[in-house]
CSV table of C-alpha atoms in Angstrom, one decimal:
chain,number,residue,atom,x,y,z
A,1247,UNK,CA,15.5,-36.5,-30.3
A,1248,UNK,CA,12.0,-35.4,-30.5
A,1249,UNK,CA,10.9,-36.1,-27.0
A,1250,UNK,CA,13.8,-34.0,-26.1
A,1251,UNK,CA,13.1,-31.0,-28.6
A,1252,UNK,CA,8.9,-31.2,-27.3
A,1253,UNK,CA,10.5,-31.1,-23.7
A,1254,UNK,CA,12.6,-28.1,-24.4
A,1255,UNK,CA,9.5,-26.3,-25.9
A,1256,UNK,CA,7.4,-27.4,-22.8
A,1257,UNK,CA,9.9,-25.9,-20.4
A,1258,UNK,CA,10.4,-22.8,-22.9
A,1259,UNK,CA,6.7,-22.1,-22.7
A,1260,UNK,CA,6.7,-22.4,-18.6
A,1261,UNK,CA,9.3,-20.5,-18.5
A,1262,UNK,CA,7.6,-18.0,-20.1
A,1263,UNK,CA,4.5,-18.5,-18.1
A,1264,UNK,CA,6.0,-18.2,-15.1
A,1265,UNK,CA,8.0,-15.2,-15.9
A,1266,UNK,CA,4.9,-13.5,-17.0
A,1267,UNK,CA,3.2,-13.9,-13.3
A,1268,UNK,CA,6.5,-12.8,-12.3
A,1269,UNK,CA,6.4,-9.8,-14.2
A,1270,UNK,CA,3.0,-9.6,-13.1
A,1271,UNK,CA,3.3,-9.3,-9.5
A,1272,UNK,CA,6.4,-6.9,-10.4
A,1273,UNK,CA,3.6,-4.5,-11.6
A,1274,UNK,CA,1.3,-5.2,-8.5
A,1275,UNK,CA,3.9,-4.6,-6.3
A,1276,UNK,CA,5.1,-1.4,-8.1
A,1277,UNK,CA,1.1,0.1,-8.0
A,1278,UNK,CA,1.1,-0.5,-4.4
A,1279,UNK,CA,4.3,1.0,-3.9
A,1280,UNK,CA,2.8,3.9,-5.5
A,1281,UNK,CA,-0.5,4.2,-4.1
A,1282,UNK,CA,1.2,3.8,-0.5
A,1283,UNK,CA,3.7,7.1,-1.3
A,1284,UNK,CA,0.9,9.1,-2.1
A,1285,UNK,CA,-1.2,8.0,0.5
A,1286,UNK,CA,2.2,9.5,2.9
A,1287,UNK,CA,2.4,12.5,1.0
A,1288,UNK,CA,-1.5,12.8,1.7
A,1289,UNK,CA,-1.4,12.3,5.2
A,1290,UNK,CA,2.0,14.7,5.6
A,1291,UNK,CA,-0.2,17.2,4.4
A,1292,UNK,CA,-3.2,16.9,6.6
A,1293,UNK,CA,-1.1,16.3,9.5
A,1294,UNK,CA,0.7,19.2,8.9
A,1295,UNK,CA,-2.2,21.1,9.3
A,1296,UNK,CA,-3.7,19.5,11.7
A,1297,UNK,CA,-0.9,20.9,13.9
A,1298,UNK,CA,-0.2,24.0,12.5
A,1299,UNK,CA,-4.1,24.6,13.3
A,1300,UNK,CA,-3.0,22.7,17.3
A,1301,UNK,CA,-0.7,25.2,17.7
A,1302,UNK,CA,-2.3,28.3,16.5
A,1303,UNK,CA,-5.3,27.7,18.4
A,1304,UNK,CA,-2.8,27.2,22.0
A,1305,UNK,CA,-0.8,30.2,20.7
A,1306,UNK,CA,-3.6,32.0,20.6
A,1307,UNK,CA,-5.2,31.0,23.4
A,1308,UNK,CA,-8.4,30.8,21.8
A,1309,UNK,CA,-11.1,28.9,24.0
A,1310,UNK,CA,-12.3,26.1,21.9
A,1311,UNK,CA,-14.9,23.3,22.9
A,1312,UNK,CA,-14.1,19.5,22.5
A,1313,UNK,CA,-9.6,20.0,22.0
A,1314,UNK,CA,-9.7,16.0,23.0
A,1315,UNK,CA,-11.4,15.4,19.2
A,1316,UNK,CA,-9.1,16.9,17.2
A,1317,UNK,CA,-6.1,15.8,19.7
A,1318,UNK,CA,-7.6,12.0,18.9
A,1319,UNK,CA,-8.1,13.0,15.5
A,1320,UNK,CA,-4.4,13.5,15.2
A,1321,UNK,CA,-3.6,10.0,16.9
A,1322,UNK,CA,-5.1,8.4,14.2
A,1323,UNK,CA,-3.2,10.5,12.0
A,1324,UNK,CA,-0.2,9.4,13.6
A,1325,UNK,CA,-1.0,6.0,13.6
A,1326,UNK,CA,-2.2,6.0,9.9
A,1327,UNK,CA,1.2,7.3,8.9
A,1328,UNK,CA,2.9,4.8,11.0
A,1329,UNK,CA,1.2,2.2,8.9
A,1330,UNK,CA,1.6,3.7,5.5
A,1331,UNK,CA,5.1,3.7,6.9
A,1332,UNK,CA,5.8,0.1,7.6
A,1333,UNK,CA,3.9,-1.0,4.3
A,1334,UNK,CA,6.1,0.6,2.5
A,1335,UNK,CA,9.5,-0.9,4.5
A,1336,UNK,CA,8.2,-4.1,3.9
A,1337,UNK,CA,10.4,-6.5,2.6
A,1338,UNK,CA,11.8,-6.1,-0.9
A,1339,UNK,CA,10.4,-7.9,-4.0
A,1340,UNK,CA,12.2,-11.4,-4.5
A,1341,UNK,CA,14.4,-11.5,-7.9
A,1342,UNK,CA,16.1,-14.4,-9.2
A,1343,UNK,CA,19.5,-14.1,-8.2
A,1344,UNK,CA,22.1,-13.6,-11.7
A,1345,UNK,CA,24.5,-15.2,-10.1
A,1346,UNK,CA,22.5,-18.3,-9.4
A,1347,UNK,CA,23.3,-19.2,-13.4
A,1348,UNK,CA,27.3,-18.0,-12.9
A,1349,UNK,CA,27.7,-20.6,-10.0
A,1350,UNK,CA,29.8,-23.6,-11.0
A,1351,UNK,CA,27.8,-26.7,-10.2
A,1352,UNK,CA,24.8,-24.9,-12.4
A,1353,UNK,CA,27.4,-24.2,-15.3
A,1354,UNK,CA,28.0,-27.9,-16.3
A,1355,UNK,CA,24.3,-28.6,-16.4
A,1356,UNK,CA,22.0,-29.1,-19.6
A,1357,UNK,CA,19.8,-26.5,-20.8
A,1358,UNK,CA,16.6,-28.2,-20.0
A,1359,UNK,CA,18.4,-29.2,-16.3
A,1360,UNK,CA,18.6,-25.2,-16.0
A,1361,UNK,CA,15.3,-23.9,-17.6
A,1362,UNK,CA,13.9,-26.7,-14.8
A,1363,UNK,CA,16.2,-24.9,-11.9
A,1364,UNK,CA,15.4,-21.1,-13.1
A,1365,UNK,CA,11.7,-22.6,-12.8
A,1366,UNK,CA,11.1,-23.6,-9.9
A,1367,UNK,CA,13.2,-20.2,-8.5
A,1368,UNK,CA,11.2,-18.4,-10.2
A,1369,UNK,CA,7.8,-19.8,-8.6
A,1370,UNK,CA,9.7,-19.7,-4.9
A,1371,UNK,CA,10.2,-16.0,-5.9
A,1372,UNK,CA,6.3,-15.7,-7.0
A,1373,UNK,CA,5.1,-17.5,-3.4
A,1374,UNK,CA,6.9,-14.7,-1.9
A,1375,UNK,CA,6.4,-12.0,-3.3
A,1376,UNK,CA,2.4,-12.9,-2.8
A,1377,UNK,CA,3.6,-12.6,1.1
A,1378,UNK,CA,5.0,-9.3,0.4
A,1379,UNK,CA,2.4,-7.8,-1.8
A,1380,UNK,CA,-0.2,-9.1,0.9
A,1381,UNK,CA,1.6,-7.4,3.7
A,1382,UNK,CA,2.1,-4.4,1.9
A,1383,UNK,CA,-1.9,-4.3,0.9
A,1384,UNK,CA,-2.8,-5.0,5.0
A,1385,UNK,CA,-1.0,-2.5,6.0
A,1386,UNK,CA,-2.1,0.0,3.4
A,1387,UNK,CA,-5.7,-0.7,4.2
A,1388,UNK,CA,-5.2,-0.4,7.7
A,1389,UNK,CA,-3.7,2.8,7.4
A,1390,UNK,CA,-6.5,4.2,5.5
A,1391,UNK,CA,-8.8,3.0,8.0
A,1392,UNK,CA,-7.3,5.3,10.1
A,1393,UNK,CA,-6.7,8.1,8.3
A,1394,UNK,CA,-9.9,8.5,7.3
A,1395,UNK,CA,-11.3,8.3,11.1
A,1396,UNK,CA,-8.8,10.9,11.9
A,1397,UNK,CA,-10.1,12.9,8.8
A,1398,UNK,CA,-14.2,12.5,10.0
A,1399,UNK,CA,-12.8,13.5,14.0
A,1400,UNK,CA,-11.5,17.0,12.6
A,1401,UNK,CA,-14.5,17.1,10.4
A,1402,UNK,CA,-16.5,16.7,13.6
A,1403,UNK,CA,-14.4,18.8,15.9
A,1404,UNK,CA,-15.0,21.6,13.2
A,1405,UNK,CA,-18.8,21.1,13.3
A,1406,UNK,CA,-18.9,21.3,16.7
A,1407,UNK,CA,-17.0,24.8,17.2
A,1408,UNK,CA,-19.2,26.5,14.1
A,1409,UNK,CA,-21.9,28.8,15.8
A,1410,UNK,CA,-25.3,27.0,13.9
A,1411,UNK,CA,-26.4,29.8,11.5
A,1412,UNK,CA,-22.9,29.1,9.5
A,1413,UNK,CA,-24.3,27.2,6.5
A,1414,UNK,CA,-21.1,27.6,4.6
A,1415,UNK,CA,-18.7,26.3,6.7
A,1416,UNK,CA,-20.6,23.4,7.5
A,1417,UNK,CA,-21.3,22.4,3.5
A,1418,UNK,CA,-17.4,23.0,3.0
A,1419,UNK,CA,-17.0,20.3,6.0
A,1420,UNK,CA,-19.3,18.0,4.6
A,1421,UNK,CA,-17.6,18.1,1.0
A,1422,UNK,CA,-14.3,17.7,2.4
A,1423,UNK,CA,-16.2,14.7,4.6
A,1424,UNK,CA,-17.8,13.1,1.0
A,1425,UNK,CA,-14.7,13.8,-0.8
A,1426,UNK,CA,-12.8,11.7,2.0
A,1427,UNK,CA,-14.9,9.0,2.0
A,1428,UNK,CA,-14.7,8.9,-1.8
A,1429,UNK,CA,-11.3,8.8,-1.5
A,1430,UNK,CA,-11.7,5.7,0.8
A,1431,UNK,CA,-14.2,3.7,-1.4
A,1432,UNK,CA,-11.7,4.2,-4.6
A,1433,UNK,CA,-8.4,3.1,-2.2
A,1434,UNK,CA,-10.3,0.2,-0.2
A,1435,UNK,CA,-11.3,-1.5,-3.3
A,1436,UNK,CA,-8.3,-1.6,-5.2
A,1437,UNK,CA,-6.5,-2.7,-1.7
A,1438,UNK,CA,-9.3,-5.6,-1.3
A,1439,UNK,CA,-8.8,-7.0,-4.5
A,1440,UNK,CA,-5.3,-7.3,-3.8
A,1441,UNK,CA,-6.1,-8.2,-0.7
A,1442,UNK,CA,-8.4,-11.3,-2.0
A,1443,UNK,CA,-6.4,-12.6,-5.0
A,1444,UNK,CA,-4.5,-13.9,-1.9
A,1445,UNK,CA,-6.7,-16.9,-0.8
């Protein structure tokens, strides 16, 4: 009776274990989830503008120098969002399914026989949702790689169409430059954690 009573308390307490990783790469996946929306929403907005500003200046048929930059810049906009995009339709985080427990053959079984099944689901489910997360994270920090090129192209095609006595503009292009890069530093390290905790 006692072996069977310390071997329902083993099981109870990796159960628990395992759920809490479970619930643990729940969380991951949700912060990535997150980061990767905003980081859409961010690059909406600067493409948005990016081409608003495209197709003022062809409207207006202003003459500007070096229109391949900001045209590249854009394509690496493009591509960035892309990315973002296919992080975030990766596949779906793995659950344990309920009816798994309903299912007849798993009905007649003991407790422990079931806290043993629901177990070793549960650490299938955890294998695979380190896939996903991983996926989701590579594609994230590939997408930031190019959105921030894009970002330092306009940046450049702007300095090179300012006449050279305009301090102004060129310090609000170099903030927006630093500010970007910051940006990048804070998003590539959370990403390369994630991205590490792999191996």
């Amino acid at each position: 009776m006692e072996v069977d009573e310390i071997d329902e308390r083993t099981l109870e307490l990796m159960y628990n274990e395992i759920l809490d990783q479970w619930k643990g790469s729940f969380r991951t996946y949700q912060t990535i989830r997150e980061r990767i929306g905003q980081i859409i929403a961010f690059i909406g907005i600067i493409l948005n503008l990016e081409l608003l500003g495209i197709l003022q200046i062809f409207s207006s048929k202003i003459t500007v120098d070096y229109m391949e930059v900001l045209i590249l810049s854009s394509l690496f906009i493009i591509i960035s969002l892309l990315m973002a995009a296919f992080a975030y339709r990766t596949a779906p985080f793995q659950n344990l399914t309920s009816t798994l427990c309903l299912d007849e053959k798993f009905i007649s079984k003991s407790r422990n026989e079931l806290l043993k099944i629901i177990c070793e689901k549960r650490i299938e489910d955890i294998k695979l949702n380190k896939e996903i997360i991983h996926q989701r994270a590579t594609w994230a920090h590939v997408s930031l790689y190019n959105l921030v090129i894009g970002i330092l192209l306009v940046a450049i095609f702007i300095i090179l169409n300012l006449p050279s006595d305009n301090t102004l503009k060129i310090s609000s292009v170099l903030l927006v430059i630093v500010i970007t890069l910051v940006f990048y530093v804070m998003e590539h390290s959370n990403f390369s954690k994630i991205l590490k905790t792999k191996k």
